[in-house]
Amino acid sequence: MKFSLSWLKTWLDTDASLDEITTALSAIGLEVEGVENKAETLKPFVIAEIVEAVPHPNADKLRVCRVNAGGDERSIVCGAPNARTGLKVVMAPPGAYVPGSGITIKVGEIRGQKSEGMLTSYRELGLEGDADGIIELPADAPVGAHFAQWAGLDEPVIEIAITPNRGDALAVRGIARDLAAAGLGRLKPFTAPAIQAEGASAIVWKNEFPEACPWVLGRTVRGVKNGPSPAWLQQRLESIGLRPINTLVDITNFFTYDLGRPLHVFDIKKLSSNTLTLRRGQEGDVFPGLHGKEIRPGAEDCVIADAAGAQSLAGITGGEGTGCDDATTEVFIECALFDRVKIAQTGQRSGIFSDARQRFERGIDSQALPEFLDAATAMVLQLCGGTASGVTEAGARPEWTREARLRFERIRSFGGSEITASEAVSSLERLGFAVQAQDEHSVTVAVPSWRNDVAQPQALDQAPDLPGAQAAAEGAAEIEPEVDLIEEVLRLKGLDAIPALSLPNAAVVPAPILTAKQARTALARRVLAARGMLDCVTFSFTDDAACALFGDTPESLRLANPIAADLNQMRPTPLVTLCQAGARNVARGFGAFGLFEIGPAYAADRSQALVAAGLRVGETPLSALAPARRYDALDAKADALAVLAALGVPLDAVTTSAGGPDYYHPGQSGALMQGPKTVLARFGTLHPSLCAKLDLPLGSVAFEILLDAIPEPKKRKKAAPALPPFQPLRRDFAFLVPETTPAETVLRAAKGAERNLISGVALFDRYQGKGVPEGMVSLAIAVTLQPAEKSLTDAEIEAVCAKIVAEVGKKAGGTLRG
Amino acid sequence: MLGDDLKSLLDGALREIGTADAEGLEALRVSLLGKNGSVTTLLKSLGGMDPEARKAAGTQINLLKTQITDAISARRATLDEAALAARLAAERIDVTQPPRPEPQGAIHPLSRTTEEIAAIFGAMGFAIKDGPDIESDWNNFSALNIPAHHPARAMMDTFYLTAQPNERPAVLRTHTSPVQIRTMLNERPPIRIIVPGRTFRADHDATHSPMFHQCEGLVIEEGITLAHLKGCLSDFLSAFFGVPNLPVRLRASYFPFTEPSMEVDIGWSRKTGEIGGGTDWLEIGGSGMVHPNVLANCGIDPRKYQGFAFGVGLERITMLKHGINDLRLFYESDVRWLRHYGFSPLTPASLHEGI
């Protein structure tokens, strides 16, 4: 919502400075978004006259204009179709910066004709308005004058953000009322002018859709003379970026902003009947809207129709076919009250954002329709002449009896504020609330009809089968209006004055607050970062083609309204977007890194799982001390195991099963399992065709730790450790096994051979080649024996070794290598 | 006094010992002091002498033996020292070369901010809640006093998922507020929670990302007033930015789910970017007393319980705290940016170490 300082002062009697006004506006909830003085940016632009416009000798679409801007005549080449002899225009001299197009004007030649300036359009000046042609000023515009000054743009224009509750502040008068209530002056009274009406309205209303339009008024004015509106009105509108159109239309726009009262004017001669019907949209209704596009209303939309069909989308926009133009001599002024919800719904369906919609959907003053219609009529009579008819109406003034009660004690016990009862009452009165009853404990006020947002009828949407629903609903009905009043009192009297009170804390030493899962997530993040990987945050959605490489792309996870085609599918695993992030780094020339993300994976049933995904690309860092080597699947396994270990998973119980989802290399991937069914993590080399499609280097490795699957470690105190005084001893074995035998099988067999003695088994060599038969592999393991009771005799050691060999033979088919 | 024979033996031995290398020295020791060495032989000859002569010769020969033994020991020490020095010289390495590299990982600034928030609110008795990113229309809007026709819905640029037949379209939550609803439906007051998490809005430019993070706060207890809201936010913001008594200003605004509603501003200097300095104000979040309708929608009687809620943008406070100026790079995963702004995993956020 924009308004100029002078416009504000037509309603607010104040000595306050611009600074004081803007500070107050922001404090009371009318947040200032900007203050601009157009005269500063439009200083070089002057009013000029086209003395003569002739076709350009060398270009069909250009004209060469002799232009008088107060000094010497100059030649300007202009491409606008409306550049014509005698037109008053806005000229940019050489050196002027044109804000709307970002260029600086220079003297030049255009196809052989000299051009010493530019004739500008509204768009080029950064103003609202027609971009098709140059600005057409009225004939009385003074040549040589500064355009911005003449147009009334030489003053501060304040733009404020209007929150969805404050329909009343979409009016300059409403803003003035708030400022006056905040102590910045006095609100000037509004008095409806008396209209000398003659005869009945030639157009009458018929209301077939009272749910959408409870009350509608109108009257005709005959014998009007339309045309450009007077300078003051044009300046008012231009100052806030509205393009003047003609007097009748400008009057409706003026009242939309001045009083927050949208109006519409029909040219009676363009109507095909003398009855205007408010009804639901129906099959065949189609008309061009004032916004330049075709409108096809539906059955839930309210239209205003004549005998020929719908002519206006009620409360949103009028139709081009029945609007007023310079030839209009008979006008019908519409002044209606539309249902907020219906307007909001029609607005959403049609996608039209109009000043009228903005006001109706927030709620306008439901009572003052006759007074505001009279105000508009008076201005029409004053500016266009003519004779006004009596008022025609349909429906009835809606009942408005809202009351709200404020218990003064609640200002402190809810609002935390020390504002006194008398201050509170005085604030409310200045906002237009009328005291109905007051005692030392409370005040009851009548809510003014322009404050739709206060003490609204209850609109709950309670959860089904809710215990205590009835009492809660009664409580809300009782409390809500009072909270509305507290809000008004607090915003006017300063939220600043409220003291800051720290929350009462029951415990001096706070208890830990993270749930086990939250704590483990933080720990997993630290473990992976400590292993040299970089913590990433990537989008939850990406393109469905990339998601398809990692599995299914169910419709249920497809965005209905993606912001871009490549952000249209919820990812099945964070690995999708992590791989894309990896590819971006590779494309930037970084080829060796580790990335991870702990984030959501989405399933077709729209459930969400927390996954720690990691990606390693390229080689270990260069060093003279150790040769660089490519990261491989077992690096990814190490990352996953490190996290599992840190999260308290007993690794003895974790087994590795070979293979994994299709996006991994089938021969270089695996899953870390707890028991036969629970997958804790997946790891492996990424499938080469996936790498090719995602522009990742071949051989990149990845892991996915399914954090939700990891059981909470049992909270048990550890038993005292066995610390036998006997030295451990090591025995090495080399077993020949079929090459498909998992090493884990051999290691588990060896370890299980004598549980009480064997404290560790390590694989330290894996050999295929000379001396090892085709299809076999030699696995060398070191077994650590830890005697517990006494030193072992040679015979005892021999016995354990024999057991190990026997177990590996039995469980893994291994034979001791000769 | 040694006799001439012995003297010449000694002189000869000492000369040779003085120039011997390790091997020669051992040979000398054997030839002089060994079982059949010349000095040993002399000692053995004492047995054939009469007592008088044995005494005199014994003294001389033993003196000879001592001097030779000492000379050998001294020479050996010299040789050992030289040998050690030579070995050490040969074992020199280039200590200026870099050690085996260990890639350094880092914690993302948003993860860090989340940890810090948890630490601070944890000290104030809050629990952390999370909820799903894909939400029902009711949890995200209706329960929060935003009915279907409400202009605020259109303002939120909501992402919808493709609707299945006969279902209301699910939304990507536009704020973390649905977790307020989930919590109030499942727990009874007193409630103190924060909800850091992902949020989504269909907006993409230099200052908006279609996915971003918020942290919601909710306190529902008897006797909680707007003054507690102000105190709680002041306590949090002062601790988070490390500025004692950080100026915090509440400014009237509107959100459907709170009443009164307020924007939260902190003091800063627009010129230097210093938080808590200067005379300018910077908006960092929204807040308010929980709307009675929201309480009632969750079955809580607003006559009995009241409280406040707030929300801050995690990217925003992270950018402010660390002077990061481009929002888009948070999600780009550029390894250079991650290393530059990332945090060490070995210094998790803790109040006693300072955050």
PDB file of C-alpha atoms in Angstrom, chain A residues 26-31 163-165 341 344-345 348 357 361-362 410 412-416 458-463 466-469 471-476 478-480 483-484 486-487 490-491 495-505 510-511 513-515 518 522 525-526 529-541 555-563 567 570-571 581 584-585 588 590 592-593 595-600 602 606 608 621-626 631, chain B residues 97-101 103-108 110-111 115 118 121-134 138 142-143 145 148-155 158-164 167 170 172 185 188 192 198 200-204 209-211 213 219 221 224-228 230-232 234-235 249-254 259-263 283 289 291-293 295-303 306 308 330-336 338-339 345-346 348:
ATOM      1  CA  SER A  26       6.516   0.276  11.688  1.00  0.00           C
ATOM      2  CA  ALA A  27       5.999   0.115  15.441  1.00  0.00           C
ATOM      3  CA  ILE A  28       2.220  -0.262  15.207  1.00  0.00           C
ATOM      4  CA  GLY A  29       2.309  -3.053  12.657  1.00  0.00           C
ATOM      5  CA  LEU A  30       2.160  -1.099   9.400  1.00  0.00           C
ATOM      6  CA  GLU A  31       5.698  -1.945   8.410  1.00  0.00           C
ATOM      7  CA  THR A 163      -0.759  -7.822   6.889  1.00  0.00           C
ATOM      8  CA  PRO A 164      -3.692 -10.031   5.861  1.00  0.00           C
ATOM      9  CA  ASN A 165      -5.787  -8.986   8.869  1.00  0.00           C
ATOM     10  CA  VAL A 341     -14.155 -16.009   1.679  1.00  0.00           C
ATOM     11  CA  ALA A 344     -10.576 -15.019  -1.723  1.00  0.00           C
ATOM     12  CA  GLN A 345     -11.590 -18.259  -3.406  1.00  0.00           C
ATOM     13  CA  GLN A 348      -7.219 -17.789  -6.005  1.00  0.00           C
ATOM     14  CA  ARG A 357      -9.806  -8.195  -4.360  1.00  0.00           C
ATOM     15  CA  GLU A 361     -10.813 -10.521   0.897  1.00  0.00           C
ATOM     16  CA  ARG A 362      -9.438  -8.759   3.958  1.00  0.00           C
ATOM     17  CA  ARG A 410      -5.024  -9.440  31.521  1.00  0.00           C
ATOM     18  CA  ARG A 412      -0.315  -7.740  32.650  1.00  0.00           C
ATOM     19  CA  SER A 413      -1.058 -11.442  33.059  1.00  0.00           C
ATOM     20  CA  PHE A 414      -1.195 -12.075  29.308  1.00  0.00           C
ATOM     21  CA  GLY A 415       0.513  -9.094  27.721  1.00  0.00           C
ATOM     22  CA  GLY A 416       3.229  -8.722  30.337  1.00  0.00           C
ATOM     23  CA  GLN A 458     -15.208 -18.306  15.643  1.00  0.00           C
ATOM     24  CA  ALA A 459     -13.627 -20.406  12.900  1.00  0.00           C
ATOM     25  CA  LEU A 460     -12.101 -23.443  14.538  1.00  0.00           C
ATOM     26  CA  ASP A 461     -10.884 -26.517  12.736  1.00  0.00           C
ATOM     27  CA  GLN A 462     -10.386 -28.903  15.613  1.00  0.00           C
ATOM     28  CA  ALA A 463      -8.730 -32.276  15.301  1.00  0.00           C
ATOM     29  CA  LEU A 466     -10.236 -34.617  20.519  1.00  0.00           C
ATOM     30  CA  PRO A 467     -10.619 -34.932  24.268  1.00  0.00           C
ATOM     31  CA  GLY A 468     -11.660 -31.615  25.766  1.00  0.00           C
ATOM     32  CA  ALA A 469     -12.649 -30.207  22.381  1.00  0.00           C
ATOM     33  CA  ALA A 471     -14.223 -26.820  26.598  1.00  0.00           C
ATOM     34  CA  ALA A 472     -11.323 -25.692  24.417  1.00  0.00           C
ATOM     35  CA  ALA A 473     -13.699 -24.253  21.842  1.00  0.00           C
ATOM     36  CA  GLU A 474     -15.650 -22.401  24.515  1.00  0.00           C
ATOM     37  CA  GLY A 475     -12.395 -21.140  25.920  1.00  0.00           C
ATOM     38  CA  ALA A 476     -11.273 -19.821  22.565  1.00  0.00           C
ATOM     39  CA  GLU A 478     -14.245 -16.396  25.331  1.00  0.00           C
ATOM     40  CA  ILE A 479     -10.577 -15.483  25.128  1.00  0.00           C
ATOM     41  CA  GLU A 480     -10.105 -14.540  21.473  1.00  0.00           C
ATOM     42  CA  VAL A 483      -6.754 -11.023  23.031  1.00  0.00           C
ATOM     43  CA  ASP A 484      -7.741  -8.903  20.032  1.00  0.00           C
ATOM     44  CA  ILE A 486      -4.914  -6.571  24.168  1.00  0.00           C
ATOM     45  CA  GLU A 487      -3.182  -6.675  20.808  1.00  0.00           C
ATOM     46  CA  LEU A 490      -0.081  -3.195  23.056  1.00  0.00           C
ATOM     47  CA  ARG A 491       0.705  -2.260  19.492  1.00  0.00           C
ATOM     48  CA  LEU A 495       5.735  -3.348  22.719  1.00  0.00           C
ATOM     49  CA  ASP A 496       9.061  -1.746  23.571  1.00  0.00           C
ATOM     50  CA  ALA A 497       7.909  -0.928  27.056  1.00  0.00           C
ATOM     51  CA  ILE A 498       7.284  -4.573  27.910  1.00  0.00           C
ATOM     52  CA  PRO A 499       9.980  -5.788  30.281  1.00  0.00           C
ATOM     53  CA  ALA A 500      11.984  -8.882  29.334  1.00  0.00           C
ATOM     54  CA  LEU A 501      11.491 -11.718  31.807  1.00  0.00           C
ATOM     55  CA  SER A 502      13.629 -14.832  31.604  1.00  0.00           C
ATOM     56  CA  LEU A 503      11.660 -18.064  31.602  1.00  0.00           C
ATOM     57  CA  PRO A 504      11.272 -19.578  35.054  1.00  0.00           C
ATOM     58  CA  ASN A 505      13.579 -22.550  35.230  1.00  0.00           C
ATOM     59  CA  PRO A 510      19.405 -28.506  32.997  1.00  0.00           C
ATOM     60  CA  ALA A 511      18.847 -32.118  32.045  1.00  0.00           C
ATOM     61  CA  ILE A 513      17.582 -32.483  26.042  1.00  0.00           C
ATOM     62  CA  LEU A 514      18.570 -34.449  22.982  1.00  0.00           C
ATOM     63  CA  THR A 515      16.718 -37.674  22.397  1.00  0.00           C
ATOM     64  CA  GLN A 518      19.220 -36.732  18.026  1.00  0.00           C
ATOM     65  CA  ALA A 522      25.117 -35.313  16.008  1.00  0.00           C
ATOM     66  CA  ARG A 525      28.100 -36.123  11.895  1.00  0.00           C
ATOM     67  CA  ARG A 526      31.198 -35.546  14.007  1.00  0.00           C
ATOM     68  CA  ALA A 529      33.745 -35.032   9.605  1.00  0.00           C
ATOM     69  CA  ALA A 530      36.585 -36.334  11.772  1.00  0.00           C
ATOM     70  CA  ARG A 531      37.290 -38.895   9.051  1.00  0.00           C
ATOM     71  CA  GLY A 532      37.974 -36.065   6.634  1.00  0.00           C
ATOM     72  CA  MET A 533      34.572 -35.706   5.016  1.00  0.00           C
ATOM     73  CA  LEU A 534      32.664 -32.461   4.464  1.00  0.00           C
ATOM     74  CA  ASP A 535      29.157 -32.041   5.905  1.00  0.00           C
ATOM     75  CA  CYS A 536      26.699 -30.934   3.200  1.00  0.00           C
ATOM     76  CA  VAL A 537      23.107 -29.733   3.074  1.00  0.00           C
ATOM     77  CA  THR A 538      21.437 -30.442  -0.260  1.00  0.00           C
ATOM     78  CA  PHE A 539      17.856 -30.058  -1.468  1.00  0.00           C
ATOM     79  CA  SER A 540      15.229 -32.632  -0.571  1.00  0.00           C
ATOM     80  CA  PHE A 541      14.019 -32.557  -4.156  1.00  0.00           C
ATOM     81  CA  GLU A 555       3.910 -40.160  -8.342  1.00  0.00           C
ATOM     82  CA  SER A 556       3.269 -39.719  -4.639  1.00  0.00           C
ATOM     83  CA  LEU A 557       6.630 -37.960  -4.343  1.00  0.00           C
ATOM     84  CA  ARG A 558       6.238 -35.817  -7.454  1.00  0.00           C
ATOM     85  CA  LEU A 559       5.742 -32.117  -6.864  1.00  0.00           C
ATOM     86  CA  ALA A 560       2.525 -30.804  -8.380  1.00  0.00           C
ATOM     87  CA  ASN A 561       3.970 -27.312  -8.754  1.00  0.00           C
ATOM     88  CA  PRO A 562       7.747 -27.562  -8.944  1.00  0.00           C
ATOM     89  CA  ILE A 563       9.616 -24.284  -9.143  1.00  0.00           C
ATOM     90  CA  LEU A 567      13.385 -29.812  -8.777  1.00  0.00           C
ATOM     91  CA  MET A 570      11.462 -35.940  -3.578  1.00  0.00           C
ATOM     92  CA  ARG A 571      14.709 -37.858  -3.396  1.00  0.00           C
ATOM     93  CA  ALA A 581      26.908 -32.046  -5.502  1.00  0.00           C
ATOM     94  CA  ARG A 584      29.436 -30.065  -9.474  1.00  0.00           C
ATOM     95  CA  ASN A 585      32.735 -30.083  -7.608  1.00  0.00           C
ATOM     96  CA  ARG A 588      34.818 -27.119 -11.044  1.00  0.00           C
ATOM     97  CA  PHE A 590      38.110 -30.642  -7.825  1.00  0.00           C
ATOM     98  CA  ALA A 592      39.370 -35.751  -4.769  1.00  0.00           C
ATOM     99  CA  PHE A 593      37.101 -35.228  -1.789  1.00  0.00           C
ATOM    100  CA  LEU A 595      31.157 -35.394   1.092  1.00  0.00           C
ATOM    101  CA  PHE A 596      28.409 -36.512   3.408  1.00  0.00           C
ATOM    102  CA  GLU A 597      24.919 -35.468   4.340  1.00  0.00           C
ATOM    103  CA  ILE A 598      22.717 -36.582   7.181  1.00  0.00           C
ATOM    104  CA  GLY A 599      19.254 -35.923   5.875  1.00  0.00           C
ATOM    105  CA  PRO A 600      15.903 -37.311   4.894  1.00  0.00           C
ATOM    106  CA  TYR A 602      11.550 -40.174   1.204  1.00  0.00           C
ATOM    107  CA  ARG A 606       5.628 -40.442   1.986  1.00  0.00           C
ATOM    108  CA  GLN A 608      10.715 -40.194   5.818  1.00  0.00           C
ATOM    109  CA  PRO A 621      45.989 -37.071  -1.119  1.00  0.00           C
ATOM    110  CA  LEU A 622      49.365 -36.907  -2.854  1.00  0.00           C
ATOM    111  CA  SER A 623      52.345 -37.559  -0.629  1.00  0.00           C
ATOM    112  CA  ALA A 624      56.002 -38.504  -0.956  1.00  0.00           C
ATOM    113  CA  LEU A 625      55.550 -40.851   1.992  1.00  0.00           C
ATOM    114  CA  ALA A 626      52.745 -43.021   0.767  1.00  0.00           C
ATOM    115  CA  TYR A 631      39.267 -44.725  -2.754  1.00  0.00           C
TER     116      TYR A 631
ATOM    117  CA  GLN B  97      58.781 -32.404   4.063  1.00  0.00           C
ATOM    118  CA  PRO B  98      55.036 -32.584   4.800  1.00  0.00           C
ATOM    119  CA  PRO B  99      53.785 -35.493   6.897  1.00  0.00           C
ATOM    120  CA  ARG B 100      51.340 -38.042   5.530  1.00  0.00           C
ATOM    121  CA  PRO B 101      48.288 -35.925   4.711  1.00  0.00           C
ATOM    122  CA  PRO B 103      42.076 -34.806   4.777  1.00  0.00           C
ATOM    123  CA  GLN B 104      40.282 -32.415   7.106  1.00  0.00           C
ATOM    124  CA  GLY B 105      36.548 -32.718   7.356  1.00  0.00           C
ATOM    125  CA  ALA B 106      34.185 -29.995   8.497  1.00  0.00           C
ATOM    126  CA  ILE B 107      30.736 -29.480   9.986  1.00  0.00           C
ATOM    127  CA  HIS B 108      28.333 -27.407   7.848  1.00  0.00           C
ATOM    128  CA  LEU B 110      23.803 -24.884   9.448  1.00  0.00           C
ATOM    129  CA  SER B 111      24.547 -28.039  11.429  1.00  0.00           C
ATOM    130  CA  GLU B 115      23.809 -27.524  17.648  1.00  0.00           C
ATOM    131  CA  ALA B 118      20.088 -26.868  20.993  1.00  0.00           C
ATOM    132  CA  PHE B 121      17.586 -23.729  24.555  1.00  0.00           C
ATOM    133  CA  GLY B 122      18.591 -26.888  26.340  1.00  0.00           C
ATOM    134  CA  ALA B 123      19.865 -24.707  29.151  1.00  0.00           C
ATOM    135  CA  MET B 124      16.430 -23.066  29.253  1.00  0.00           C
ATOM    136  CA  GLY B 125      14.672 -26.404  29.619  1.00  0.00           C
ATOM    137  CA  PHE B 126      13.476 -26.889  26.053  1.00  0.00           C
ATOM    138  CA  ALA B 127      13.230 -30.243  24.288  1.00  0.00           C
ATOM    139  CA  ILE B 128      13.945 -30.661  20.581  1.00  0.00           C
ATOM    140  CA  LYS B 129      11.175 -32.000  18.373  1.00  0.00           C
ATOM    141  CA  ASP B 130      11.165 -32.932  14.778  1.00  0.00           C
ATOM    142  CA  GLY B 131       8.443 -33.724  12.311  1.00  0.00           C
ATOM    143  CA  PRO B 132       8.044 -34.823   8.709  1.00  0.00           C
ATOM    144  CA  ASP B 133       8.818 -32.565   5.783  1.00  0.00           C
ATOM    145  CA  ILE B 134       5.766 -33.841   3.911  1.00  0.00           C
ATOM    146  CA  TRP B 138      -4.394 -29.554   8.221  1.00  0.00           C
ATOM    147  CA  SER B 142      -5.861 -25.358   9.042  1.00  0.00           C
ATOM    148  CA  ALA B 143      -4.855 -26.238  12.581  1.00  0.00           C
ATOM    149  CA  ASN B 145      -5.725 -20.934  12.038  1.00  0.00           C
ATOM    150  CA  ALA B 148      -8.251 -22.608   2.922  1.00  0.00           C
ATOM    151  CA  HIS B 149      -9.307 -19.165   1.711  1.00  0.00           C
ATOM    152  CA  HIS B 150      -6.885 -17.242   3.935  1.00  0.00           C
ATOM    153  CA  PRO B 151      -4.669 -14.778   2.040  1.00  0.00           C
ATOM    154  CA  ALA B 152      -1.717 -15.997   4.110  1.00  0.00           C
ATOM    155  CA  ARG B 153      -1.900 -19.326   2.296  1.00  0.00           C
ATOM    156  CA  ALA B 154      -1.356 -17.701  -1.047  1.00  0.00           C
ATOM    157  CA  MET B 155       1.515 -15.691   0.436  1.00  0.00           C
ATOM    158  CA  THR B 158       3.338 -23.628  -0.984  1.00  0.00           C
ATOM    159  CA  PHE B 159       4.716 -26.680  -2.769  1.00  0.00           C
ATOM    160  CA  TYR B 160       2.134 -29.427  -3.225  1.00  0.00           C
ATOM    161  CA  LEU B 161       2.752 -33.063  -3.977  1.00  0.00           C
ATOM    162  CA  THR B 162       0.788 -34.698  -6.761  1.00  0.00           C
ATOM    163  CA  ALA B 163      -2.506 -35.738  -5.200  1.00  0.00           C
ATOM    164  CA  GLN B 164      -3.635 -39.327  -5.361  1.00  0.00           C
ATOM    165  CA  GLU B 167      -6.934 -37.339  -1.134  1.00  0.00           C
ATOM    166  CA  ALA B 170      -0.012 -33.130   0.791  1.00  0.00           C
ATOM    167  CA  LEU B 172       5.923 -29.655   1.768  1.00  0.00           C
ATOM    168  CA  LEU B 185      -1.960 -33.086  20.179  1.00  0.00           C
ATOM    169  CA  ARG B 188      -0.248 -31.789  27.625  1.00  0.00           C
ATOM    170  CA  ARG B 192       8.755 -26.156  25.969  1.00  0.00           C
ATOM    171  CA  ARG B 198      13.800 -28.118   6.722  1.00  0.00           C
ATOM    172  CA  PHE B 200       9.994 -25.319   1.662  1.00  0.00           C
ATOM    173  CA  ARG B 201       8.539 -22.450  -0.330  1.00  0.00           C
ATOM    174  CA  ALA B 202       8.239 -21.952  -4.073  1.00  0.00           C
ATOM    175  CA  ASP B 203      10.578 -19.005  -4.280  1.00  0.00           C
ATOM    176  CA  HIS B 204      14.052 -18.961  -5.789  1.00  0.00           C
ATOM    177  CA  SER B 209      15.848 -20.688  -1.579  1.00  0.00           C
ATOM    178  CA  PRO B 210      13.064 -23.197  -2.315  1.00  0.00           C
ATOM    179  CA  MET B 211      14.376 -25.176   0.647  1.00  0.00           C
ATOM    180  CA  HIS B 213      15.645 -24.043   7.535  1.00  0.00           C
ATOM    181  CA  VAL B 219       6.145 -22.561  25.243  1.00  0.00           C
ATOM    182  CA  GLU B 221       2.491 -23.093  30.466  1.00  0.00           C
ATOM    183  CA  ILE B 224       3.490 -17.346  30.600  1.00  0.00           C
ATOM    184  CA  THR B 225       3.192 -13.789  29.272  1.00  0.00           C
ATOM    185  CA  LEU B 226       4.547 -11.699  26.469  1.00  0.00           C
ATOM    186  CA  ALA B 227       7.267 -10.523  28.837  1.00  0.00           C
ATOM    187  CA  HIS B 228       8.572 -14.106  28.942  1.00  0.00           C
ATOM    188  CA  LYS B 230      10.722 -11.112  25.113  1.00  0.00           C
ATOM    189  CA  GLY B 231      13.001 -12.463  27.843  1.00  0.00           C
ATOM    190  CA  CYS B 232      13.374 -15.864  26.226  1.00  0.00           C
ATOM    191  CA  SER B 234      16.661 -11.887  24.407  1.00  0.00           C
ATOM    192  CA  ASP B 235      18.377 -14.638  26.376  1.00  0.00           C
ATOM    193  CA  ARG B 249      12.884  -5.103  19.748  1.00  0.00           C
ATOM    194  CA  LEU B 250       9.415  -6.490  19.171  1.00  0.00           C
ATOM    195  CA  ARG B 251       7.399  -4.846  16.435  1.00  0.00           C
ATOM    196  CA  ALA B 252       3.671  -5.391  15.863  1.00  0.00           C
ATOM    197  CA  SER B 253       2.852  -7.652  12.953  1.00  0.00           C
ATOM    198  CA  TYR B 254       0.449 -10.401  12.010  1.00  0.00           C
ATOM    199  CA  GLU B 259      -2.030 -12.995  18.607  1.00  0.00           C
ATOM    200  CA  PRO B 260      -0.569 -10.519  19.249  1.00  0.00           C
ATOM    201  CA  SER B 261       2.076 -11.144  16.613  1.00  0.00           C
ATOM    202  CA  MET B 262       5.427  -9.477  16.497  1.00  0.00           C
ATOM    203  CA  GLU B 263       8.453  -9.282  14.305  1.00  0.00           C
ATOM    204  CA  GLU B 283      14.521  -8.328  11.446  1.00  0.00           C
ATOM    205  CA  MET B 289       1.347 -15.353  21.847  1.00  0.00           C
ATOM    206  CA  HIS B 291      -3.600 -17.834  19.058  1.00  0.00           C
ATOM    207  CA  PRO B 292      -6.523 -19.148  21.159  1.00  0.00           C
ATOM    208  CA  ASN B 293      -7.893 -20.887  18.059  1.00  0.00           C
ATOM    209  CA  LEU B 295      -4.792 -24.000  21.226  1.00  0.00           C
ATOM    210  CA  ALA B 296      -8.462 -24.933  20.846  1.00  0.00           C
ATOM    211  CA  ASN B 297      -7.789 -26.794  17.589  1.00  0.00           C
ATOM    212  CA  CYS B 298      -5.454 -28.991  19.626  1.00  0.00           C
ATOM    213  CA  GLY B 299      -7.865 -29.413  22.515  1.00  0.00           C
ATOM    214  CA  ILE B 300      -6.111 -27.041  24.912  1.00  0.00           C
ATOM    215  CA  ASP B 301      -8.393 -24.655  26.775  1.00  0.00           C
ATOM    216  CA  PRO B 302      -7.002 -21.134  26.277  1.00  0.00           C
ATOM    217  CA  ARG B 303      -8.673 -20.059  29.533  1.00  0.00           C
ATOM    218  CA  GLN B 306      -1.346 -19.657  27.319  1.00  0.00           C
ATOM    219  CA  PHE B 308       4.177 -18.063  23.024  1.00  0.00           C
ATOM    220  CA  PHE B 330      24.670 -23.030   1.667  1.00  0.00           C
ATOM    221  CA  TYR B 331      23.263 -25.757  -0.594  1.00  0.00           C
ATOM    222  CA  GLU B 332      25.877 -25.748  -3.336  1.00  0.00           C
ATOM    223  CA  SER B 333      28.280 -28.087  -1.475  1.00  0.00           C
ATOM    224  CA  ASP B 334      31.311 -26.364  -2.984  1.00  0.00           C
ATOM    225  CA  VAL B 335      34.220 -28.016  -1.192  1.00  0.00           C
ATOM    226  CA  ARG B 336      36.055 -24.685  -0.997  1.00  0.00           C
ATOM    227  CA  LEU B 338      32.563 -25.984   3.071  1.00  0.00           C
ATOM    228  CA  ARG B 339      36.208 -25.936   4.141  1.00  0.00           C
ATOM    229  CA  PRO B 345      34.159 -31.825  14.471  1.00  0.00           C
ATOM    230  CA  LEU B 346      36.312 -31.768  17.586  1.00  0.00           C
ATOM    231  CA  PRO B 348      31.076 -29.372  19.327  1.00  0.00           C
TER     232      PRO B 348
END
